[in-house]
XYZ file of C-alpha atoms in Angstrom:
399
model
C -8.790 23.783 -81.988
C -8.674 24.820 -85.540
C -6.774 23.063 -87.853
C -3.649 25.269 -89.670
C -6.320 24.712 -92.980
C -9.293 26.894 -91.502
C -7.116 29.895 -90.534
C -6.098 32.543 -92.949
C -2.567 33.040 -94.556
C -2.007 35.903 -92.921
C -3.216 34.805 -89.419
C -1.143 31.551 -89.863
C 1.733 33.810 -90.439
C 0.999 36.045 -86.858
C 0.420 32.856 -85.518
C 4.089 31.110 -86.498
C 5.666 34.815 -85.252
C 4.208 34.938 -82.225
C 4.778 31.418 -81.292
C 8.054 31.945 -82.405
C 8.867 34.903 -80.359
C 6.928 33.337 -76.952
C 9.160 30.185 -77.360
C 12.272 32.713 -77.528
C 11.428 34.632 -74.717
C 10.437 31.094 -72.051
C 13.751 29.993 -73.294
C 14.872 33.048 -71.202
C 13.137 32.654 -68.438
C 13.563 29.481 -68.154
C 17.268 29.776 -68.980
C 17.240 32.111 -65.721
C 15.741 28.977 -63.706
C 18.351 26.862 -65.377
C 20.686 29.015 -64.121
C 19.126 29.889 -60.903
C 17.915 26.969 -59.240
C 20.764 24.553 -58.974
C 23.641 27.012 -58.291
C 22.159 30.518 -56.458
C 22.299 28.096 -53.030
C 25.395 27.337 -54.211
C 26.490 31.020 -54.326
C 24.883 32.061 -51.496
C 27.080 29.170 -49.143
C 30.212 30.195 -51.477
C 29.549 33.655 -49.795
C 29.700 32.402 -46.054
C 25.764 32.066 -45.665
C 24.475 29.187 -43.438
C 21.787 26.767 -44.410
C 19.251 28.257 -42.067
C 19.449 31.454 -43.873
C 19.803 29.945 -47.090
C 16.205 27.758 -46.473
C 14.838 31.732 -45.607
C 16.554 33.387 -48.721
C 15.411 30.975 -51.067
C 12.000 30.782 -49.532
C 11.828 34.655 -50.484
C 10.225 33.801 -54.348
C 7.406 31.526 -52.879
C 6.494 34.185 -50.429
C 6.268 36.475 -52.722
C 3.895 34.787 -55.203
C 1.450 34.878 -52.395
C 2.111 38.892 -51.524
C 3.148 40.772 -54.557
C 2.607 38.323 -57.462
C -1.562 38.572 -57.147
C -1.283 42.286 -57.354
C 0.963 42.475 -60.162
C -1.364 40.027 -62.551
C -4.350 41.779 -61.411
C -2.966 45.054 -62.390
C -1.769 43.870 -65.773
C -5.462 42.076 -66.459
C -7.394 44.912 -65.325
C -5.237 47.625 -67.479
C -5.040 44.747 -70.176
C -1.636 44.901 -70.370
C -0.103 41.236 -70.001
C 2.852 42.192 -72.537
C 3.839 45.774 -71.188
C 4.203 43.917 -67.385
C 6.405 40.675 -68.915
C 8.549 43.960 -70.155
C 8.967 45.937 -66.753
C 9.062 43.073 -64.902
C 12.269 41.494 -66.919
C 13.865 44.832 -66.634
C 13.437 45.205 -63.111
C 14.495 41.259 -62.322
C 17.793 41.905 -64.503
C 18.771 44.860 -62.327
C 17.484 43.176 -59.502
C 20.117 40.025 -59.776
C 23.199 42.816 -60.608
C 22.048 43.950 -56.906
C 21.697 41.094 -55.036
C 25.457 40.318 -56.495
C 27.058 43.070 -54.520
C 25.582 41.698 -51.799
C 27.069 38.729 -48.899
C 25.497 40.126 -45.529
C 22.491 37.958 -45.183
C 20.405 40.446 -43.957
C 21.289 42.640 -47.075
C 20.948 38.994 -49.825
C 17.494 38.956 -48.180
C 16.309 42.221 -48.896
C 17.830 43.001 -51.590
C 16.410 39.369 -53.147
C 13.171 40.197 -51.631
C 12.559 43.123 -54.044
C 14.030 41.542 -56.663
C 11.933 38.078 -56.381
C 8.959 40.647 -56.578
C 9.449 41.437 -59.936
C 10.904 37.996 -61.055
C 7.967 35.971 -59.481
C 5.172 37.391 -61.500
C 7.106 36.947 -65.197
C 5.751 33.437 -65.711
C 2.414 33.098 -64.515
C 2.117 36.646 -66.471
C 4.165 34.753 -69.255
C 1.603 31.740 -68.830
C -1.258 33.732 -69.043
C -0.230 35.401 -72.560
C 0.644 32.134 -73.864
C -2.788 30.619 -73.052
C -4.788 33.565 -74.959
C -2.559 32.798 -77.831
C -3.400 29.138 -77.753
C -6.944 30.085 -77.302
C -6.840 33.055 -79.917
C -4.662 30.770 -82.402
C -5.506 27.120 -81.931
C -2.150 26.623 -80.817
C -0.758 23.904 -78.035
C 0.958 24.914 -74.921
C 3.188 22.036 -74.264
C 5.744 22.057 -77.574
C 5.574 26.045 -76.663
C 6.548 25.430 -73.075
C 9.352 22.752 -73.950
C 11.425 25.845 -75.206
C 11.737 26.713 -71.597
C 12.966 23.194 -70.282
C 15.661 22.899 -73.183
C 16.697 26.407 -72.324
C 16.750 25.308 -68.876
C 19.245 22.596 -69.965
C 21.362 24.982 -71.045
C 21.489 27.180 -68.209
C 22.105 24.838 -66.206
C 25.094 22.564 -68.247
C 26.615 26.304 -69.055
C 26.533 27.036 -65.089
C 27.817 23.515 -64.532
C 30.801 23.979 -66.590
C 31.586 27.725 -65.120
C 31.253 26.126 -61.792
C 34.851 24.186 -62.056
C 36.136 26.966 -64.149
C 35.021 30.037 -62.109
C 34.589 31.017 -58.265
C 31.289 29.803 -56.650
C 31.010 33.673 -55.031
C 31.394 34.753 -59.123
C 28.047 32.597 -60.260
C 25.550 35.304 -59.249
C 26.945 37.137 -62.137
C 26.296 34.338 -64.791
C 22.371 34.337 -63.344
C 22.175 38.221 -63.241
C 23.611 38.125 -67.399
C 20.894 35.100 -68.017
C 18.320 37.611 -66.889
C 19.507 40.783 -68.556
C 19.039 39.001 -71.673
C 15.389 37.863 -71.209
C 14.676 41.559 -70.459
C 15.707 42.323 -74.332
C 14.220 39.170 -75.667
C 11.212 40.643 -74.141
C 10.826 43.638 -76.409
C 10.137 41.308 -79.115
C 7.204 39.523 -77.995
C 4.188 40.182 -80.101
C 0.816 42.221 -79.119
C -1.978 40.207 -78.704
C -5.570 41.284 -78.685
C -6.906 41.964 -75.238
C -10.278 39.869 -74.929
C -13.681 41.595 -74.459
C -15.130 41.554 -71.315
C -17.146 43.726 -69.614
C -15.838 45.933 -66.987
C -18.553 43.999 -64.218
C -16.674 40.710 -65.291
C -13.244 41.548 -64.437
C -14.246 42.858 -61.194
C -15.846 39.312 -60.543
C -12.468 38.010 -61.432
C -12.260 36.828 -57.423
C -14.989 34.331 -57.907
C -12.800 32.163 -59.149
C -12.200 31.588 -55.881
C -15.602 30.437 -55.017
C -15.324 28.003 -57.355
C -14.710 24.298 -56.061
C -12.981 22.942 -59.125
C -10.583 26.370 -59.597
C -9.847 25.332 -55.694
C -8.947 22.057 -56.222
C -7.062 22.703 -59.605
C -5.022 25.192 -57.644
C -4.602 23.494 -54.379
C -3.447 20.320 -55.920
C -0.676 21.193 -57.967
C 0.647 23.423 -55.039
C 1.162 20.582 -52.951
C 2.518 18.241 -56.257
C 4.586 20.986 -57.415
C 5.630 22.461 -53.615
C 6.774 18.465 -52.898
C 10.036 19.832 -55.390
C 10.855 22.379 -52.766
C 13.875 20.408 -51.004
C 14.982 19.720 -54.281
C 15.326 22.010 -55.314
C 16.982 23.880 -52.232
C 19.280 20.965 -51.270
C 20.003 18.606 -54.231
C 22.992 20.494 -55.291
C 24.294 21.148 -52.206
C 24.005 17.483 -51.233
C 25.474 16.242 -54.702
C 28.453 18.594 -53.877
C 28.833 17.436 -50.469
C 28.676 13.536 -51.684
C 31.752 15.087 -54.224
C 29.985 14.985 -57.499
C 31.279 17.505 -59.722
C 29.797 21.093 -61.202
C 29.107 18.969 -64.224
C 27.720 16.188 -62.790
C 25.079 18.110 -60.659
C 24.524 20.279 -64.176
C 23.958 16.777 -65.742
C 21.647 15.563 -63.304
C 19.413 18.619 -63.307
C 19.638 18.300 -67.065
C 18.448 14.432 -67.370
C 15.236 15.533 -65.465
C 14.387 18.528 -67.582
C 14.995 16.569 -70.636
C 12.454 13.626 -69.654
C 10.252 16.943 -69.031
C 10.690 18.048 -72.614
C 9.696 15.104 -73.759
C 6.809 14.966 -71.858
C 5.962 18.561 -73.223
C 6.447 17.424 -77.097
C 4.262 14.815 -76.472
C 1.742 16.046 -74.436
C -0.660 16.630 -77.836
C -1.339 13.290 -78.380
C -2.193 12.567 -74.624
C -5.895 10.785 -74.660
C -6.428 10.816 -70.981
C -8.594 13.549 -68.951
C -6.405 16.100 -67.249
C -7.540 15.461 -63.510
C -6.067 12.216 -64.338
C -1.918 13.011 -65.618
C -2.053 15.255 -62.404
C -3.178 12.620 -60.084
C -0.591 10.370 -61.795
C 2.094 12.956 -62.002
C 1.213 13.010 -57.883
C 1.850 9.338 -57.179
C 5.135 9.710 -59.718
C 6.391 12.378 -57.033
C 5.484 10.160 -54.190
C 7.571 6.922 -55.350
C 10.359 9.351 -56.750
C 10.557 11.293 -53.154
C 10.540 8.044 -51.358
C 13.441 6.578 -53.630
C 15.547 9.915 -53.538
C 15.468 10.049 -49.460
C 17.900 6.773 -49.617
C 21.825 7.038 -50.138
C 21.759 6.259 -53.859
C 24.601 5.783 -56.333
C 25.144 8.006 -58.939
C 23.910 5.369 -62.006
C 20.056 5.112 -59.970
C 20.270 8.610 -59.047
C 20.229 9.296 -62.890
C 17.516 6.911 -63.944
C 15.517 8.591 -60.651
C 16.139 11.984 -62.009
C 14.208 10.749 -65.498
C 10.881 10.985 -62.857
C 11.408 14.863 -63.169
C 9.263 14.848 -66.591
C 6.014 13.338 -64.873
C 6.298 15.374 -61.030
C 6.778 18.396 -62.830
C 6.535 18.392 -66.916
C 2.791 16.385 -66.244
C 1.482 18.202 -63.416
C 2.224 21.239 -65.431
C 0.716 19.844 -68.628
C -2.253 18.430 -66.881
C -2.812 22.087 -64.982
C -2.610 24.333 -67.777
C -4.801 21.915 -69.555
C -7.756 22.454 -66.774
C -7.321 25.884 -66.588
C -7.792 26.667 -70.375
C -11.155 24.448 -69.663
C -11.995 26.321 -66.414
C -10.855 29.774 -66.585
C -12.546 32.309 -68.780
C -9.637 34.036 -71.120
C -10.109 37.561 -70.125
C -9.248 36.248 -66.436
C -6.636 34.008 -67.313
C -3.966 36.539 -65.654
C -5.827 36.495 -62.554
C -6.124 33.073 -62.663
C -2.482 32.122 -62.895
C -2.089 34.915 -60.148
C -4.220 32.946 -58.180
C -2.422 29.579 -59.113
C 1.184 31.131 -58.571
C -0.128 32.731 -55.010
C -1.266 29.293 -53.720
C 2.004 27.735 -54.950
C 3.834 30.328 -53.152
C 2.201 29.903 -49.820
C 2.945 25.742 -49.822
C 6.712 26.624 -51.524
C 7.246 29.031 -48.703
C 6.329 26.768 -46.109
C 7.986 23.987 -47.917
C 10.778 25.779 -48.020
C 11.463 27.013 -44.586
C 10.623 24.111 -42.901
C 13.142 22.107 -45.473
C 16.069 23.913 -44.009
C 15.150 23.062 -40.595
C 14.409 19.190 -41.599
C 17.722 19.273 -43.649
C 20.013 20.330 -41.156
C 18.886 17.707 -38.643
C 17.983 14.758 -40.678
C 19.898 15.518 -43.936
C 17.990 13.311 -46.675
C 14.485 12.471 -44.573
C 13.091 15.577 -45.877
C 12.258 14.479 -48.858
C 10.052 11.429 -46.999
C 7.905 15.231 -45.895
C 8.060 16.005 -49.812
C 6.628 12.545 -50.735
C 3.471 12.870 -48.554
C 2.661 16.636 -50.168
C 2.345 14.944 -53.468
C 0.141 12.535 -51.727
C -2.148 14.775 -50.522
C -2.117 16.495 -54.354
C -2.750 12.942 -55.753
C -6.196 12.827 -53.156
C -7.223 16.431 -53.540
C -7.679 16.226 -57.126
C -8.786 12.477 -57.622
C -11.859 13.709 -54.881
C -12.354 16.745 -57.719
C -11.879 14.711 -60.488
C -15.723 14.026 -61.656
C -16.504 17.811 -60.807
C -13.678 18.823 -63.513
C -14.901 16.630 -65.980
C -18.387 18.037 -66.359
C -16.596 21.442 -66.771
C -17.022 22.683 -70.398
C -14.029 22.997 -72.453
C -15.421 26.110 -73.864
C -14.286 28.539 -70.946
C -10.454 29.997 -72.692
C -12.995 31.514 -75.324
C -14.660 33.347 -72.461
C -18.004 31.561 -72.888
């Protein structure tokens, strides 16, 4: 990357504002997550839905990043329009969540949710794929861009924690649906960014990514490494409550993990090692951390467990983005992330589903299913590893 010394005042100057404004708006969407994640199962039990149909509902986002979420970032690459889609699609999420609200039937959560997850879904790989053409067009780094997102995560979820001992449960959909009105604002800000040149042929060859054994792998393995979070994700907080931990406490838990991911995002510059390589650790991180988490643990290893959260998920993030801005051309970077998101989806989905079946019969043995999905990430890319590394690093410029 070029150093802040080789690029012009007035690019340095675009470049601060629109890393500025980017950092703003995944502080948003991430805030929504923060928000989202640890208390919307919450809501939906405070509102007299079983687990069964909560292990459906929550399933609905995954599904959709394998139905709707490819068509939506191939539309916005092929009209070259990443920024105008982040826009409609915050609007439409924001009204989406002040719908699902006035909703308790299940059968009305779940539609309602599904429309609204196919808006939501699409906002950060679309997000993603923006901030990787202005790393590539700036010579910026993702990770201390990205960390904006996990500390705004932190505070969605402490704030949520808090209004969950102060407030109803059946209230906290409103507290998510106000999270995400306000990324739809923050949204308006964002800055334009050149649309890279590619000929018309080349976009419609954006599907051979999928021909192409490394793109596979990259994909494939952080699907299972990241889909391994699903049960956490569904049935941490509901578990935590059950065992009586406070609103706090579970807001304070979910925190400790996305700081140790923040960290992991500040330092991620200064990482030496080859990107096939933090995944396949960030794998065998899930696998111990799974395998510890599916025991009755008190609350002061619980914590230090929790700190795991920065390598299963701040690492195999780091480590992904960093092989896609080596594998992926820029001007199908969108498509690419489509492709990423719709392959998470599908193992999420199933993750998810079948989560609410293991949970309700074996309570805390799920997670020994999560542990051996991170496995299987840990082999799939240590197979592709040597394949990855004789991939040039040249490919974000679209060479």
């Amino acid at each position: 990357m070029p150093s802040e010394a080789q690029i012009p005042i007035s690019s340095q100057e675009t470049s601060r504002r629109f890393a500025m404004r980017l950092a703003l708006f995944y502080g948003t969407v991430f805030g929504l997550v923060g928000t989202y994640l640890p208390f919307f199962p919450v809501w939906l039990k405070a509102v007299g839905i079983d687990a069964s149909w909560i292990g459906i509902i929550t399933a609905v986002p995954a599904v959709a990043r394998f139905t709707i979420l490819p068509f939506v970032t191939g539309l916005a690459e092929r009209r070259q329009s990443l920024r105008g889609a982040i826009i409609v699609t915050a609007f439409v999420t924001a009204l989406g969540f002040s719908v699902v609200g006035t909703q308790h039937h299940p059968i009305l959560v779940f539609l309602a949710f599904a429309v609204t997850a196919s808006m939501w879904t699409p906002m950060v790989p679309l997000t993603d794929a923006y901030a990787l053409r202005g790393v590539a067009r700036y010579g910026l780094d993702y990770g201390p861009l990205r960390l904006w997102g996990s500390a705004a995560f932190v505070v969605g979820a402490l704030a949520c924690g808090l209004l969950v001992d102060v407030i109803a449960a059946r209230e906290l959909i409103w507290v998510i649906a106000s999270v995400a009105a306000l990324g739809a604002f923050v949204s308006l800000g964002l800055q334009p960014l050149e649309s890279p040149k590619a000929a018309p042929a080349a976009l419609q060859r954006a599907s051979a990514l999928l021909r192409e054994p490394g793109f596979l792998a990259i994909i494939a393995a952080s699907a299972l490494i990241q889909g391994s979070h699903a049960a956490y994700y569904i049935f941490a907080s509901i578990a935590w409550q059950q065992s009586g931990l406070g609103g706090l406490t579970i807001a304070g838990l979910w925190s400790l993990g996305v700081l140790a991911e923040i960290v992991v995002f500040a330092l991620s510059p200064r990482f030496t090692l080859s990107p096939a390589v933090l995944v396949v650790i960030a794998a065998l991180s899930a696998v111990a951390r799974w395998s510890i988490t599916a025991q009755d643990l008190p609350i002061a290893i619980l914590a230090v467990v929790q700190l795991a959260h920065g390598l299963t998920f701040g690492l195999t993030q780091v480590g992904t983005m960093s092989l896609l801005v080596r594998n992926v051309p820029v001007h199908m970077m969108a498509r690419g992330q489509g492709y990423l998101a719709a392959c998470t989806g599908i193992v999420v989905s199933s993750a998810s589903i079948l989560s609410g079946v293991i949970y309700a019969r074996y309570g805390q043995g799920v997670y020994y299913v999560m542990a051996a999905m991170a496995l299987s990430g840990a082999l799939v890319m240590w197979l592709a590893r040597h394949r990855l590394a004789d991939q040039p690093q040249s490919a974000a410029s679209g060479g």
